[in-house]
Coordinates of C-alpha atoms in Angstrom, one line a residue:
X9 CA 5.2 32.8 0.3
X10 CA 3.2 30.4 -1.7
X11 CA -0.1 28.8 -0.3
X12 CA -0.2 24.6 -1.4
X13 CA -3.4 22.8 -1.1
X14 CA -3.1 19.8 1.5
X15 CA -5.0 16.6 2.3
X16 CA -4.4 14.4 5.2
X17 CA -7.1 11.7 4.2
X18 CA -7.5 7.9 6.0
X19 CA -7.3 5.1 3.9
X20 CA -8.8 1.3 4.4
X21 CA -11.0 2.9 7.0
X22 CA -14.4 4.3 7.3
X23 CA -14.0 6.0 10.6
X24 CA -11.3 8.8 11.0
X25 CA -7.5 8.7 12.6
X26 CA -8.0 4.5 11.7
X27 CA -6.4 2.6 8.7
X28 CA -3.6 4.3 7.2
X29 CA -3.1 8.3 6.7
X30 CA -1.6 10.0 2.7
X31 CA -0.9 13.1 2.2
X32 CA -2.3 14.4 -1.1
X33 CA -1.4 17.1 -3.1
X34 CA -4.5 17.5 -5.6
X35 CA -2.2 20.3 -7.5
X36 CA 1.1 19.7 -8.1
X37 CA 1.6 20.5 -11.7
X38 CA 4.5 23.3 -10.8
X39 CA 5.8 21.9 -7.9
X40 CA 9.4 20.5 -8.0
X41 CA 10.8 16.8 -7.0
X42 CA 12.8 19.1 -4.3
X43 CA 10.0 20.6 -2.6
X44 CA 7.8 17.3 -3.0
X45 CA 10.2 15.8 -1.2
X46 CA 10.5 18.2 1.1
X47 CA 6.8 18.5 1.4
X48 CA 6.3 15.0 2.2
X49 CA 8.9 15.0 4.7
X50 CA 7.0 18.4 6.6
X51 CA 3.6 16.2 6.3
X52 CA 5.8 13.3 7.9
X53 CA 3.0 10.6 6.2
X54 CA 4.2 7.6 5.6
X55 CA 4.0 8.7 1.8
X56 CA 2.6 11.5 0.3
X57 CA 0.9 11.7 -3.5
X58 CA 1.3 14.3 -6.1
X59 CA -1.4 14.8 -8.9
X60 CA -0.3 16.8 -11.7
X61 CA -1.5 16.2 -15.5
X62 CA -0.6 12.7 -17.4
X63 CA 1.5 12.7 -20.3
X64 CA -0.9 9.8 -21.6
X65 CA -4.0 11.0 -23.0
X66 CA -5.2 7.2 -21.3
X67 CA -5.0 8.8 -17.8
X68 CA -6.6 11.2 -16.1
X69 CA -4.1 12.4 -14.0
X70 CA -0.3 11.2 -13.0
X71 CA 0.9 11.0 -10.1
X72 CA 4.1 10.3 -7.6
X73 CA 4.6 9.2 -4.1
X74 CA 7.4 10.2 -1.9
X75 CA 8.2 9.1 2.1
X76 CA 9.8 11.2 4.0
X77 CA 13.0 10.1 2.9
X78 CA 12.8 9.1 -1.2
X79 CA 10.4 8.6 -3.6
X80 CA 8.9 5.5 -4.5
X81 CA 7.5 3.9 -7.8
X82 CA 4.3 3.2 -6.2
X83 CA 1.6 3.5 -2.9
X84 CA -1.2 1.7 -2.5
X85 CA -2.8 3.3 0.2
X86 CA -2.1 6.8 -1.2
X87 CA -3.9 5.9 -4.4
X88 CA -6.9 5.0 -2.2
X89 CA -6.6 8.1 -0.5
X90 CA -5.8 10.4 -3.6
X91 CA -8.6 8.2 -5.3
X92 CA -11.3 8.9 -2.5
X93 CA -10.1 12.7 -1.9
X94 CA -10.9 13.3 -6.1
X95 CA -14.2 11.1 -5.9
X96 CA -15.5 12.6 -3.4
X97 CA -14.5 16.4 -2.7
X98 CA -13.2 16.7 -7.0
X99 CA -16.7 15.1 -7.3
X100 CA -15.5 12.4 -9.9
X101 CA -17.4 10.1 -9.2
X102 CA -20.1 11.8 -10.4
X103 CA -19.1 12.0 -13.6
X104 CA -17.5 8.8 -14.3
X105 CA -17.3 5.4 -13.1
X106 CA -13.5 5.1 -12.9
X107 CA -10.0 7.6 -12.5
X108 CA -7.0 6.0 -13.9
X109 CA -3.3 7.1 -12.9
X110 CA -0.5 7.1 -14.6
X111 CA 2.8 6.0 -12.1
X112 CA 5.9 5.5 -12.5
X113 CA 5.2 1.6 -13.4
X114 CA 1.9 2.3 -15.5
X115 CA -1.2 3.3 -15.1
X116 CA -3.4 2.4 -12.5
X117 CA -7.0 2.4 -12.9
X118 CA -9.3 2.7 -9.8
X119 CA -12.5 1.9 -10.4
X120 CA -16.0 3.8 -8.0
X121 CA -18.1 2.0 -6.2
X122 CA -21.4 3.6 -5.7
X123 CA -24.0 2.1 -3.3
X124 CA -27.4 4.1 -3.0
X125 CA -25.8 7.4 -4.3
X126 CA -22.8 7.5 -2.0
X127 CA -18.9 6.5 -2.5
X128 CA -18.8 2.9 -0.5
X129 CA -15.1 2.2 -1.9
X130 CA -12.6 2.8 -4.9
X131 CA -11.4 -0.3 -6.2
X132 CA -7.6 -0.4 -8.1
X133 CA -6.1 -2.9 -10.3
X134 CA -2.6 -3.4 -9.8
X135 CA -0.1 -4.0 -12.4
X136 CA 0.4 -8.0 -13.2
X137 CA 1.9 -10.0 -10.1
X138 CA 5.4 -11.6 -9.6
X139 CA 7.2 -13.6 -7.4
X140 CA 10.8 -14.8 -7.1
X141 CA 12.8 -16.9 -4.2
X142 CA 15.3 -15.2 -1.5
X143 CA 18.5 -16.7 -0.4
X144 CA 18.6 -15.5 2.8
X145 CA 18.5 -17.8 5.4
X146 CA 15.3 -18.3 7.8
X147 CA 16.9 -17.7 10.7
X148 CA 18.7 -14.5 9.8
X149 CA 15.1 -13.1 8.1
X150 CA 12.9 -14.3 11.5
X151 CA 16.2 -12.8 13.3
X152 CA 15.6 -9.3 11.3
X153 CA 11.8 -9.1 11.6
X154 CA 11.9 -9.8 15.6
X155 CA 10.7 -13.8 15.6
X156 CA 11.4 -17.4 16.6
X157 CA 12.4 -19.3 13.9
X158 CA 9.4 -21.7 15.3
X159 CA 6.8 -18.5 14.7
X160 CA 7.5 -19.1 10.8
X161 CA 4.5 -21.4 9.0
X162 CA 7.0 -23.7 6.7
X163 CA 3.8 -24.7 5.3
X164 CA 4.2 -21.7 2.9
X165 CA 7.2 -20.4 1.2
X166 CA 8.9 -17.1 1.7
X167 CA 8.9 -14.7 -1.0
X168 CA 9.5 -11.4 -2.4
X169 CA 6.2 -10.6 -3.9
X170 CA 5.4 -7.8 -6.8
X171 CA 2.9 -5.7 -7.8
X172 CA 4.4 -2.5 -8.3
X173 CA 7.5 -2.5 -5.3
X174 CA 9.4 -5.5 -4.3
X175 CA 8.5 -7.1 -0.8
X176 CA 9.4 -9.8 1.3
X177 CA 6.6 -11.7 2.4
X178 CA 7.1 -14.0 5.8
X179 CA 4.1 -16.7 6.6
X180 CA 3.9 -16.7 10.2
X181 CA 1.9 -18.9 12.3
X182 CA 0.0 -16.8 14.7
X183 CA -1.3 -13.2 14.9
X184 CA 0.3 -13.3 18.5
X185 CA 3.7 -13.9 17.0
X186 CA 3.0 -11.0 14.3
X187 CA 1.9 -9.1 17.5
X188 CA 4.8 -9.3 19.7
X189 CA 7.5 -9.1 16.4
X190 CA 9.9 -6.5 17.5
X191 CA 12.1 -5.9 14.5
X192 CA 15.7 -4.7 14.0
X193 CA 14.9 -1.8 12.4
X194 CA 18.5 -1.0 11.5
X195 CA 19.3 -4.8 10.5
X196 CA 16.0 -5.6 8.6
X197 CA 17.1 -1.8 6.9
X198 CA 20.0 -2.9 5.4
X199 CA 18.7 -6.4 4.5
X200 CA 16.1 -4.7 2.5
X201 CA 18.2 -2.3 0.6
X202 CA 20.7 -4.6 -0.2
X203 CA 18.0 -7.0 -1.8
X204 CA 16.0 -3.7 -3.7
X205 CA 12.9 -4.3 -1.4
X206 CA 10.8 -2.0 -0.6
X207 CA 8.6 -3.5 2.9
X208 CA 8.6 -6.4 4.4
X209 CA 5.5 -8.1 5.0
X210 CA 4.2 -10.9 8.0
X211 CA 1.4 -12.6 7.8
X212 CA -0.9 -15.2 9.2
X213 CA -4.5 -17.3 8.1
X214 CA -4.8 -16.7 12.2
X215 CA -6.7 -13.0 11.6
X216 CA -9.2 -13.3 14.7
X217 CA -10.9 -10.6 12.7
X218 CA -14.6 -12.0 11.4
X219 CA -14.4 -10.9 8.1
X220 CA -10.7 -11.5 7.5
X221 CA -9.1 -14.2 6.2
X222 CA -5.4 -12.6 6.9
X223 CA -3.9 -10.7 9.4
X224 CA -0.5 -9.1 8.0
X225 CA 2.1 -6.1 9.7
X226 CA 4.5 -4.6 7.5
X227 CA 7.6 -3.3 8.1
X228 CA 9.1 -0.5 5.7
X229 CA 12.9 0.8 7.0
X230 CA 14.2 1.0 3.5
X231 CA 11.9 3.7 2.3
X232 CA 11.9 5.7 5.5
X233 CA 9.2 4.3 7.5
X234 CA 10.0 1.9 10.7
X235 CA 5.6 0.3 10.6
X236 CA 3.2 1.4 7.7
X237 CA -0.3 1.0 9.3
X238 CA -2.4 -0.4 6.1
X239 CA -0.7 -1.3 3.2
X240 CA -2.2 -1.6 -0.4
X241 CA 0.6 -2.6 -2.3
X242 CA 2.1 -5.1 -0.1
X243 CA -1.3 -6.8 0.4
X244 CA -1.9 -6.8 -3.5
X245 CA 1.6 -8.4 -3.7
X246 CA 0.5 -10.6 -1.0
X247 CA -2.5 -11.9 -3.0
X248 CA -0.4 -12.4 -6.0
X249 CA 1.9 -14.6 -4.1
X250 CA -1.3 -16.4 -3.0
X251 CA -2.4 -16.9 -6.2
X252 CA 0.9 -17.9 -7.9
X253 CA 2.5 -20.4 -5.4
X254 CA -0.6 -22.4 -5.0
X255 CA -2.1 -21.3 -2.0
X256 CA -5.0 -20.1 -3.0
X257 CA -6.6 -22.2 -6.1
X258 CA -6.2 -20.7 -9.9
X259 CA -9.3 -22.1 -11.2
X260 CA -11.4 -19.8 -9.2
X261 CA -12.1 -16.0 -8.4
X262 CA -11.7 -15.5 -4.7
X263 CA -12.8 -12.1 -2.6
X264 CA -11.4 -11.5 0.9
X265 CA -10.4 -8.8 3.5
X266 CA -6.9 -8.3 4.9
X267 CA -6.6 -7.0 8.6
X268 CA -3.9 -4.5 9.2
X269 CA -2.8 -1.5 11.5
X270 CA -4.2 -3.6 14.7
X271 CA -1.6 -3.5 16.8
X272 CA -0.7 0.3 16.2
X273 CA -3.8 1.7 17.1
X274 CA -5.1 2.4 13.7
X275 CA -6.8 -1.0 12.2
X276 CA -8.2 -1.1 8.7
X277 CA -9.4 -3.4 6.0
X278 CA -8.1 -4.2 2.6
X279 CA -10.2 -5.7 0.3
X280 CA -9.2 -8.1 -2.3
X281 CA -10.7 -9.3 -5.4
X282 CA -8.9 -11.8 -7.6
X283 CA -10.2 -12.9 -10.9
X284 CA -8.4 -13.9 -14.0
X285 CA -8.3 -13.1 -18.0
X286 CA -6.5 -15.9 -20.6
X287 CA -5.4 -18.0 -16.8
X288 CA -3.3 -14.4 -15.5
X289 CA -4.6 -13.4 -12.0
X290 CA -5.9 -10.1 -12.0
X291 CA -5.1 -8.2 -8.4
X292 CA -7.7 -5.5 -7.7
X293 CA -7.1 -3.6 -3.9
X294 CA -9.5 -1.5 -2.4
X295 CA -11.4 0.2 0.7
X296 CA -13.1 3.2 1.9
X297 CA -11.5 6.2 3.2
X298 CA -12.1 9.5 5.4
X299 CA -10.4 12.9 4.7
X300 CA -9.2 14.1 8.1
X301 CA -7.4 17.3 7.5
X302 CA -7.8 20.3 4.6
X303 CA -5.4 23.1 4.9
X304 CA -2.7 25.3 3.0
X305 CA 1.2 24.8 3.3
X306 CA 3.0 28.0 3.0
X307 CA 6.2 27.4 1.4
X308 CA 8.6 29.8 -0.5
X309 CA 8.3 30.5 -4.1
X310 CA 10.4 28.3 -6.2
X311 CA 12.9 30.3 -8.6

Protein backbone atom coordinates (compact mmCIF):
# COMPACT_ATOMS: atom_id res chain seq x y z
CA UNK A 1 0.00 0.00 0.00
CA UNK A 2 0.78 3.57 -0.77
CA UNK A 3 0.28 6.42 1.85
CA UNK A 4 -1.37 9.81 -0.16
CA UNK A 5 -1.21 13.09 1.59
CA UNK A 6 -4.89 14.48 2.26
CA UNK A 7 -6.60 17.88 3.07
CA UNK A 8 -10.06 18.38 3.95
CA UNK A 9 -9.85 22.29 4.18
CA UNK A 10 -13.18 24.89 4.49
CA UNK A 11 -13.41 27.40 2.05
CA UNK A 12 -15.41 30.99 2.19
CA UNK A 13 -15.29 30.55 5.96
CA UNK A 14 -13.24 31.55 8.83
CA UNK A 15 -14.57 29.15 11.32
CA UNK A 16 -14.40 25.30 10.72
CA UNK A 17 -17.14 22.66 9.27
CA UNK A 18 -18.81 26.27 7.67
CA UNK A 19 -18.57 27.46 3.98
CA UNK A 20 -17.81 24.83 1.66
CA UNK A 21 -15.31 21.73 2.19
CA UNK A 22 -12.21 20.52 -0.97
CA UNK A 23 -10.28 17.93 -0.83
CA UNK A 24 -6.69 18.72 -1.78
CA UNK A 25 -4.14 16.61 -2.84
CA UNK A 26 -0.87 18.92 -2.40
CA UNK A 27 1.11 15.85 -4.43
CA UNK A 28 -0.23 14.37 -7.20
CA UNK A 29 2.48 14.45 -9.71
CA UNK A 30 2.20 10.35 -10.08
CA UNK A 31 -1.10 9.82 -9.40
CA UNK A 32 -3.41 8.63 -12.32
CA UNK A 33 -6.90 10.25 -13.64
CA UNK A 34 -8.26 6.65 -12.41
CA UNK A 35 -7.27 6.83 -8.94
CA UNK A 36 -8.07 10.77 -8.77
CA UNK A 37 -11.16 9.91 -9.57
CA UNK A 38 -11.44 7.38 -7.50
CA UNK A 39 -9.95 9.37 -4.75
CA UNK A 40 -12.27 12.08 -4.96
CA UNK A 41 -15.14 9.83 -4.94
CA UNK A 42 -13.58 7.99 -1.38
CA UNK A 43 -13.25 11.82 0.06
CA UNK A 44 -16.98 12.21 -1.29
CA UNK A 45 -16.22 16.37 -1.43
CA UNK A 46 -18.12 17.97 -3.53
CA UNK A 47 -14.79 18.21 -5.68
CA UNK A 48 -11.47 17.41 -4.88
CA UNK A 49 -8.07 19.29 -6.36
CA UNK A 50 -4.87 17.79 -7.55
CA UNK A 51 -1.54 19.85 -7.56
CA UNK A 52 1.00 18.36 -9.62
CA UNK A 53 3.79 20.54 -11.65
CA UNK A 54 2.67 23.04 -14.58
CA UNK A 55 3.74 22.47 -17.94
CA UNK A 56 3.93 26.50 -18.21
CA UNK A 57 6.84 27.84 -16.75
CA UNK A 58 4.05 30.99 -16.01
CA UNK A 59 2.48 28.74 -13.23
CA UNK A 60 3.48 27.52 -10.26
CA UNK A 61 1.70 24.53 -10.10
CA UNK A 62 -1.32 22.83 -12.26
CA UNK A 63 -4.02 21.56 -11.06
CA UNK A 64 -7.48 19.47 -11.69
CA UNK A 65 -10.72 18.99 -9.99
CA UNK A 66 -12.82 15.98 -10.04
CA UNK A 67 -16.48 15.33 -8.10
CA UNK A 68 -17.27 12.24 -7.22
CA UNK A 69 -18.56 11.40 -10.42
CA UNK A 70 -16.33 13.34 -13.35
CA UNK A 71 -13.92 15.78 -13.58
CA UNK A 72 -14.42 19.24 -14.21
CA UNK A 73 -12.57 22.11 -16.10
CA UNK A 74 -12.69 24.18 -13.14
CA UNK A 75 -13.67 24.83 -8.93
CA UNK A 76 -13.79 27.83 -7.36
CA UNK A 77 -13.96 26.90 -4.05
CA UNK A 78 -11.22 24.21 -4.26
CA UNK A 79 -8.82 26.83 -5.65
CA UNK A 80 -9.53 28.83 -2.44
CA UNK A 81 -9.04 25.87 -0.48
CA UNK A 82 -5.80 24.45 -2.42
CA UNK A 83 -4.84 28.22 -2.44
CA UNK A 84 -5.14 28.67 1.44
CA UNK A 85 -3.76 25.00 2.26
CA UNK A 86 -0.24 26.07 0.11
CA UNK A 87 -0.28 29.74 1.77
CA UNK A 88 -0.50 28.75 4.71
CA UNK A 89 0.82 25.16 5.73
CA UNK A 90 3.40 25.18 2.06
CA UNK A 91 4.16 28.61 3.66
CA UNK A 92 3.84 30.61 0.23
CA UNK A 93 2.75 33.31 1.24
CA UNK A 94 5.73 33.96 2.75
CA UNK A 95 7.61 34.08 -0.05
CA UNK A 96 5.54 35.59 -2.55
CA UNK A 97 2.60 37.72 -3.00
CA UNK A 98 0.60 35.55 -5.38
CA UNK A 99 0.31 31.40 -6.67
CA UNK A 100 -0.96 31.13 -10.08
CA UNK A 101 -2.56 27.74 -11.49
CA UNK A 102 -2.60 26.45 -14.47
CA UNK A 103 -6.35 24.57 -15.30
CA UNK A 104 -7.78 23.13 -17.76
CA UNK A 105 -9.17 26.70 -19.09
CA UNK A 106 -5.91 28.72 -18.19
CA UNK A 107 -4.20 29.87 -15.56
CA UNK A 108 -5.55 31.19 -12.63
CA UNK A 109 -3.75 33.45 -10.52
CA UNK A 110 -4.66 33.98 -6.79
CA UNK A 111 -3.36 36.65 -5.29
CA UNK A 112 -2.32 36.82 -0.81
CA UNK A 113 -3.81 39.00 1.25
CA UNK A 114 -1.78 39.71 4.27
CA UNK A 115 -3.15 41.76 7.17
CA UNK A 116 -0.74 42.38 10.23
CA UNK A 117 1.46 39.24 9.29
CA UNK A 118 -1.32 36.71 8.88
CA UNK A 119 -3.30 35.18 5.69
CA UNK A 120 -6.83 37.29 5.84
CA UNK A 121 -7.82 35.91 2.29
CA UNK A 122 -6.56 34.65 -1.18
CA UNK A 123 -7.99 36.51 -3.92
CA UNK A 124 -8.42 34.78 -7.69
CA UNK A 125 -9.06 36.17 -10.97
CA UNK A 126 -11.19 34.35 -13.10
CA UNK A 127 -10.84 33.88 -16.69
CA UNK A 128 -12.89 36.80 -18.83
CA UNK A 129 -16.84 36.50 -18.29
CA UNK A 130 -19.64 35.40 -20.78
CA UNK A 131 -23.14 35.18 -21.05
CA UNK A 132 -25.60 33.80 -23.56
CA UNK A 133 -29.66 33.39 -23.62
CA UNK A 134 -31.55 29.86 -22.79
CA UNK A 135 -34.54 28.70 -24.64
CA UNK A 136 -36.06 26.94 -22.11
CA UNK A 137 -39.13 28.10 -20.95
CA UNK A 138 -39.77 29.83 -17.36
CA UNK A 139 -42.05 27.65 -16.20
CA UNK A 140 -40.31 24.39 -17.13
CA UNK A 141 -36.77 25.97 -15.44
CA UNK A 142 -38.80 27.37 -11.96
CA UNK A 143 -40.56 23.80 -12.47
CA UNK A 144 -36.92 22.03 -12.37
CA UNK A 145 -35.29 24.16 -9.60
CA UNK A 146 -38.54 23.60 -7.16
CA UNK A 147 -40.32 27.34 -7.61
CA UNK A 148 -43.50 29.29 -8.45
CA UNK A 149 -43.20 30.83 -11.61
CA UNK A 150 -44.32 34.04 -9.42
CA UNK A 151 -40.86 33.44 -7.17
CA UNK A 152 -38.88 34.45 -10.49
CA UNK A 153 -37.76 38.50 -10.45
CA UNK A 154 -38.59 39.22 -14.37
CA UNK A 155 -36.88 42.37 -13.51
CA UNK A 156 -33.62 40.42 -14.48
CA UNK A 157 -32.92 38.05 -17.26
CA UNK A 158 -32.12 34.40 -16.98
CA UNK A 159 -28.84 33.38 -18.14
CA UNK A 160 -26.19 30.86 -18.48
CA UNK A 161 -23.27 32.71 -17.04
CA UNK A 162 -19.33 31.84 -17.65
CA UNK A 163 -16.31 32.06 -16.06
CA UNK A 164 -14.73 28.91 -16.36
CA UNK A 165 -18.07 26.21 -16.37
CA UNK A 166 -21.38 27.04 -17.85
CA UNK A 167 -24.30 27.92 -15.32
CA UNK A 168 -27.73 28.80 -15.27
CA UNK A 169 -28.40 31.61 -13.30
CA UNK A 170 -32.27 32.24 -12.00
CA UNK A 171 -33.11 35.88 -10.36
CA UNK A 172 -35.48 35.12 -7.75
CA UNK A 173 -37.38 37.44 -5.66
CA UNK A 174 -36.93 36.42 -2.12
CA UNK A 175 -34.36 34.46 -0.05
CA UNK A 176 -37.55 32.63 1.37
CA UNK A 177 -38.35 31.37 -2.03
CA UNK A 178 -34.52 30.38 -2.57
CA UNK A 179 -35.05 28.78 0.95
CA UNK A 180 -38.00 26.62 0.49
CA UNK A 181 -36.75 25.61 -3.46
CA UNK A 182 -37.01 21.98 -3.49
CA UNK A 183 -35.54 20.85 -6.85
CA UNK A 184 -36.07 17.92 -9.17
CA UNK A 185 -32.93 16.67 -8.80
CA UNK A 186 -33.35 14.04 -11.58
CA UNK A 187 -35.32 16.65 -13.90
CA UNK A 188 -33.06 19.75 -13.34
CA UNK A 189 -30.14 16.68 -14.04
CA UNK A 190 -31.01 16.11 -17.32
CA UNK A 191 -31.91 19.68 -18.20
CA UNK A 192 -28.45 20.59 -17.30
CA UNK A 193 -26.57 17.95 -19.17
CA UNK A 194 -28.50 18.29 -22.18
CA UNK A 195 -27.67 22.19 -22.18
CA UNK A 196 -23.53 21.47 -21.16
CA UNK A 197 -24.11 23.26 -17.74
CA UNK A 198 -22.39 22.65 -15.11
CA UNK A 199 -24.77 24.17 -11.75
CA UNK A 200 -27.48 26.02 -11.67
CA UNK A 201 -27.54 29.04 -9.75
CA UNK A 202 -30.70 31.12 -7.60
CA UNK A 203 -30.30 34.22 -6.49
CA UNK A 204 -31.86 37.18 -4.87
CA UNK A 205 -30.79 41.25 -3.82
CA UNK A 206 -33.11 39.98 -0.65
CA UNK A 207 -29.65 38.51 1.34
CA UNK A 208 -30.87 39.52 5.00
CA UNK A 209 -27.21 39.10 5.56
CA UNK A 210 -25.56 42.68 6.69
CA UNK A 211 -22.76 42.58 4.63
CA UNK A 212 -24.29 40.88 1.58
CA UNK A 213 -25.61 42.28 -1.18
CA UNK A 214 -26.80 38.65 -2.63
CA UNK A 215 -28.03 35.69 -1.29
CA UNK A 216 -27.57 32.68 -4.01
CA UNK A 217 -28.06 28.39 -3.64
CA UNK A 218 -26.73 26.36 -6.28
CA UNK A 219 -27.75 23.32 -7.44
CA UNK A 220 -25.10 20.94 -9.22
CA UNK A 221 -26.85 17.30 -10.36
CA UNK A 222 -24.87 17.26 -13.58
CA UNK A 223 -21.47 16.96 -12.04
CA UNK A 224 -22.49 14.65 -9.30
CA UNK A 225 -23.52 16.82 -6.55
CA UNK A 226 -27.44 17.40 -5.61
CA UNK A 227 -26.40 21.32 -3.30
CA UNK A 228 -22.74 22.68 -3.33
CA UNK A 229 -22.58 24.77 -0.13
CA UNK A 230 -20.38 27.87 -1.36
CA UNK A 231 -19.62 28.28 -4.77
CA UNK A 232 -16.71 30.32 -6.31
CA UNK A 233 -17.23 29.85 -9.73
CA UNK A 234 -20.88 30.20 -10.04
CA UNK A 235 -20.73 33.38 -7.97
CA UNK A 236 -17.76 34.77 -10.24
CA UNK A 237 -20.15 33.87 -13.24
CA UNK A 238 -22.80 35.51 -11.32
CA UNK A 239 -20.88 38.84 -11.14
CA UNK A 240 -20.07 38.60 -14.71
CA UNK A 241 -23.61 38.42 -15.61
CA UNK A 242 -24.06 41.41 -13.32
CA UNK A 243 -21.71 43.31 -14.94
CA UNK A 244 -22.58 42.41 -18.66
CA UNK A 245 -26.44 42.65 -18.65
CA UNK A 246 -26.60 46.00 -17.06
CA UNK A 247 -27.34 45.28 -13.65
CA UNK A 248 -24.71 46.46 -12.00
CA UNK A 249 -23.11 49.76 -13.80
CA UNK A 250 -19.87 49.36 -16.17
CA UNK A 251 -18.42 52.69 -15.40
CA UNK A 252 -17.57 51.78 -11.99
CA UNK A 253 -15.56 49.20 -9.85
CA UNK A 254 -17.87 47.64 -7.34
CA UNK A 255 -16.83 45.26 -4.15
CA UNK A 256 -19.48 43.08 -2.52
CA UNK A 257 -20.06 39.71 -0.55
CA UNK A 258 -22.27 36.87 -1.68
CA UNK A 259 -24.11 34.81 1.04
CA UNK A 260 -24.23 31.10 0.52
CA UNK A 261 -24.52 27.61 2.30
CA UNK A 262 -27.24 29.21 4.77
CA UNK A 263 -29.84 27.00 4.51
CA UNK A 264 -27.45 23.76 4.69
CA UNK A 265 -25.91 24.43 7.80
CA UNK A 266 -22.65 25.62 6.50
CA UNK A 267 -22.97 29.55 5.57
CA UNK A 268 -20.06 31.36 4.00
CA UNK A 269 -19.04 34.47 2.28
CA UNK A 270 -17.70 35.16 -1.18
CA UNK A 271 -16.18 38.15 -1.86
CA UNK A 272 -16.21 39.95 -5.02
CA UNK A 273 -14.21 42.60 -6.59
CA UNK A 274 -14.95 43.86 -10.00
CA UNK A 275 -12.81 46.33 -11.78
CA UNK A 276 -12.05 46.78 -15.42
CA UNK A 277 -8.92 47.08 -17.99
CA UNK A 278 -9.60 48.74 -21.85
CA UNK A 279 -13.86 48.65 -20.61
CA UNK A 280 -13.57 44.34 -19.96
CA UNK A 281 -14.78 43.55 -16.44
CA UNK A 282 -12.28 41.84 -14.50
CA UNK A 283 -13.93 39.12 -11.96
CA UNK A 284 -11.64 38.45 -8.96
CA UNK A 285 -13.41 35.74 -6.18
CA UNK A 286 -12.12 35.32 -2.91
CA UNK A 287 -12.40 34.44 0.99
CA UNK A 288 -10.73 32.91 3.93
CA UNK A 289 -10.57 29.37 4.67
CA UNK A 290 -9.80 26.73 7.61
CA UNK A 291 -8.09 23.37 7.11
CA UNK A 292 -10.21 20.83 8.98
CA UNK A 293 -8.66 17.44 8.42
CA UNK A 294 -4.69 16.26 7.64
CA UNK A 295 -4.34 12.64 7.13
CA UNK A 296 -2.89 9.74 4.72
CA UNK A 297 -5.06 7.69 2.15
CA UNK A 298 -3.73 4.30 1.80
CA UNK A 299 -4.31 3.15 -1.56
CA UNK A 300 -2.68 0.31 -3.75
CA UNK A 301 0.32 0.91 -5.69
CA UNK A 302 -0.49 1.78 -9.24
CA UNK A 303 1.27 -0.66 -11.99
Amino acid sequence: MKGINIYHVDAFTDKPFGGNSAGVVPNAEFISCVHMQSIAKELNLSETAFLMPPQSTAADFRIRYFTPSSEIDFCGHATVATAWLMGTIGEWATKKNMITFETNIGHVPVKFEIKENSLRSVIMTQIEPKVKKIDTALVELANYVGLKKDDIETDYPIRLGFTGNWHLLIPVKTRKAIDEAIPQIDKLKKHNKSHNICTTHLFTFDSQEEDCLLYTRDFAPAVGIPEDPVTGAANGALAGYLILEGILSAAEAHTFNIAQGHKVGRPGKVEIIISFIDHKPIIKVGGSAVPTIAGTLLVEEEK
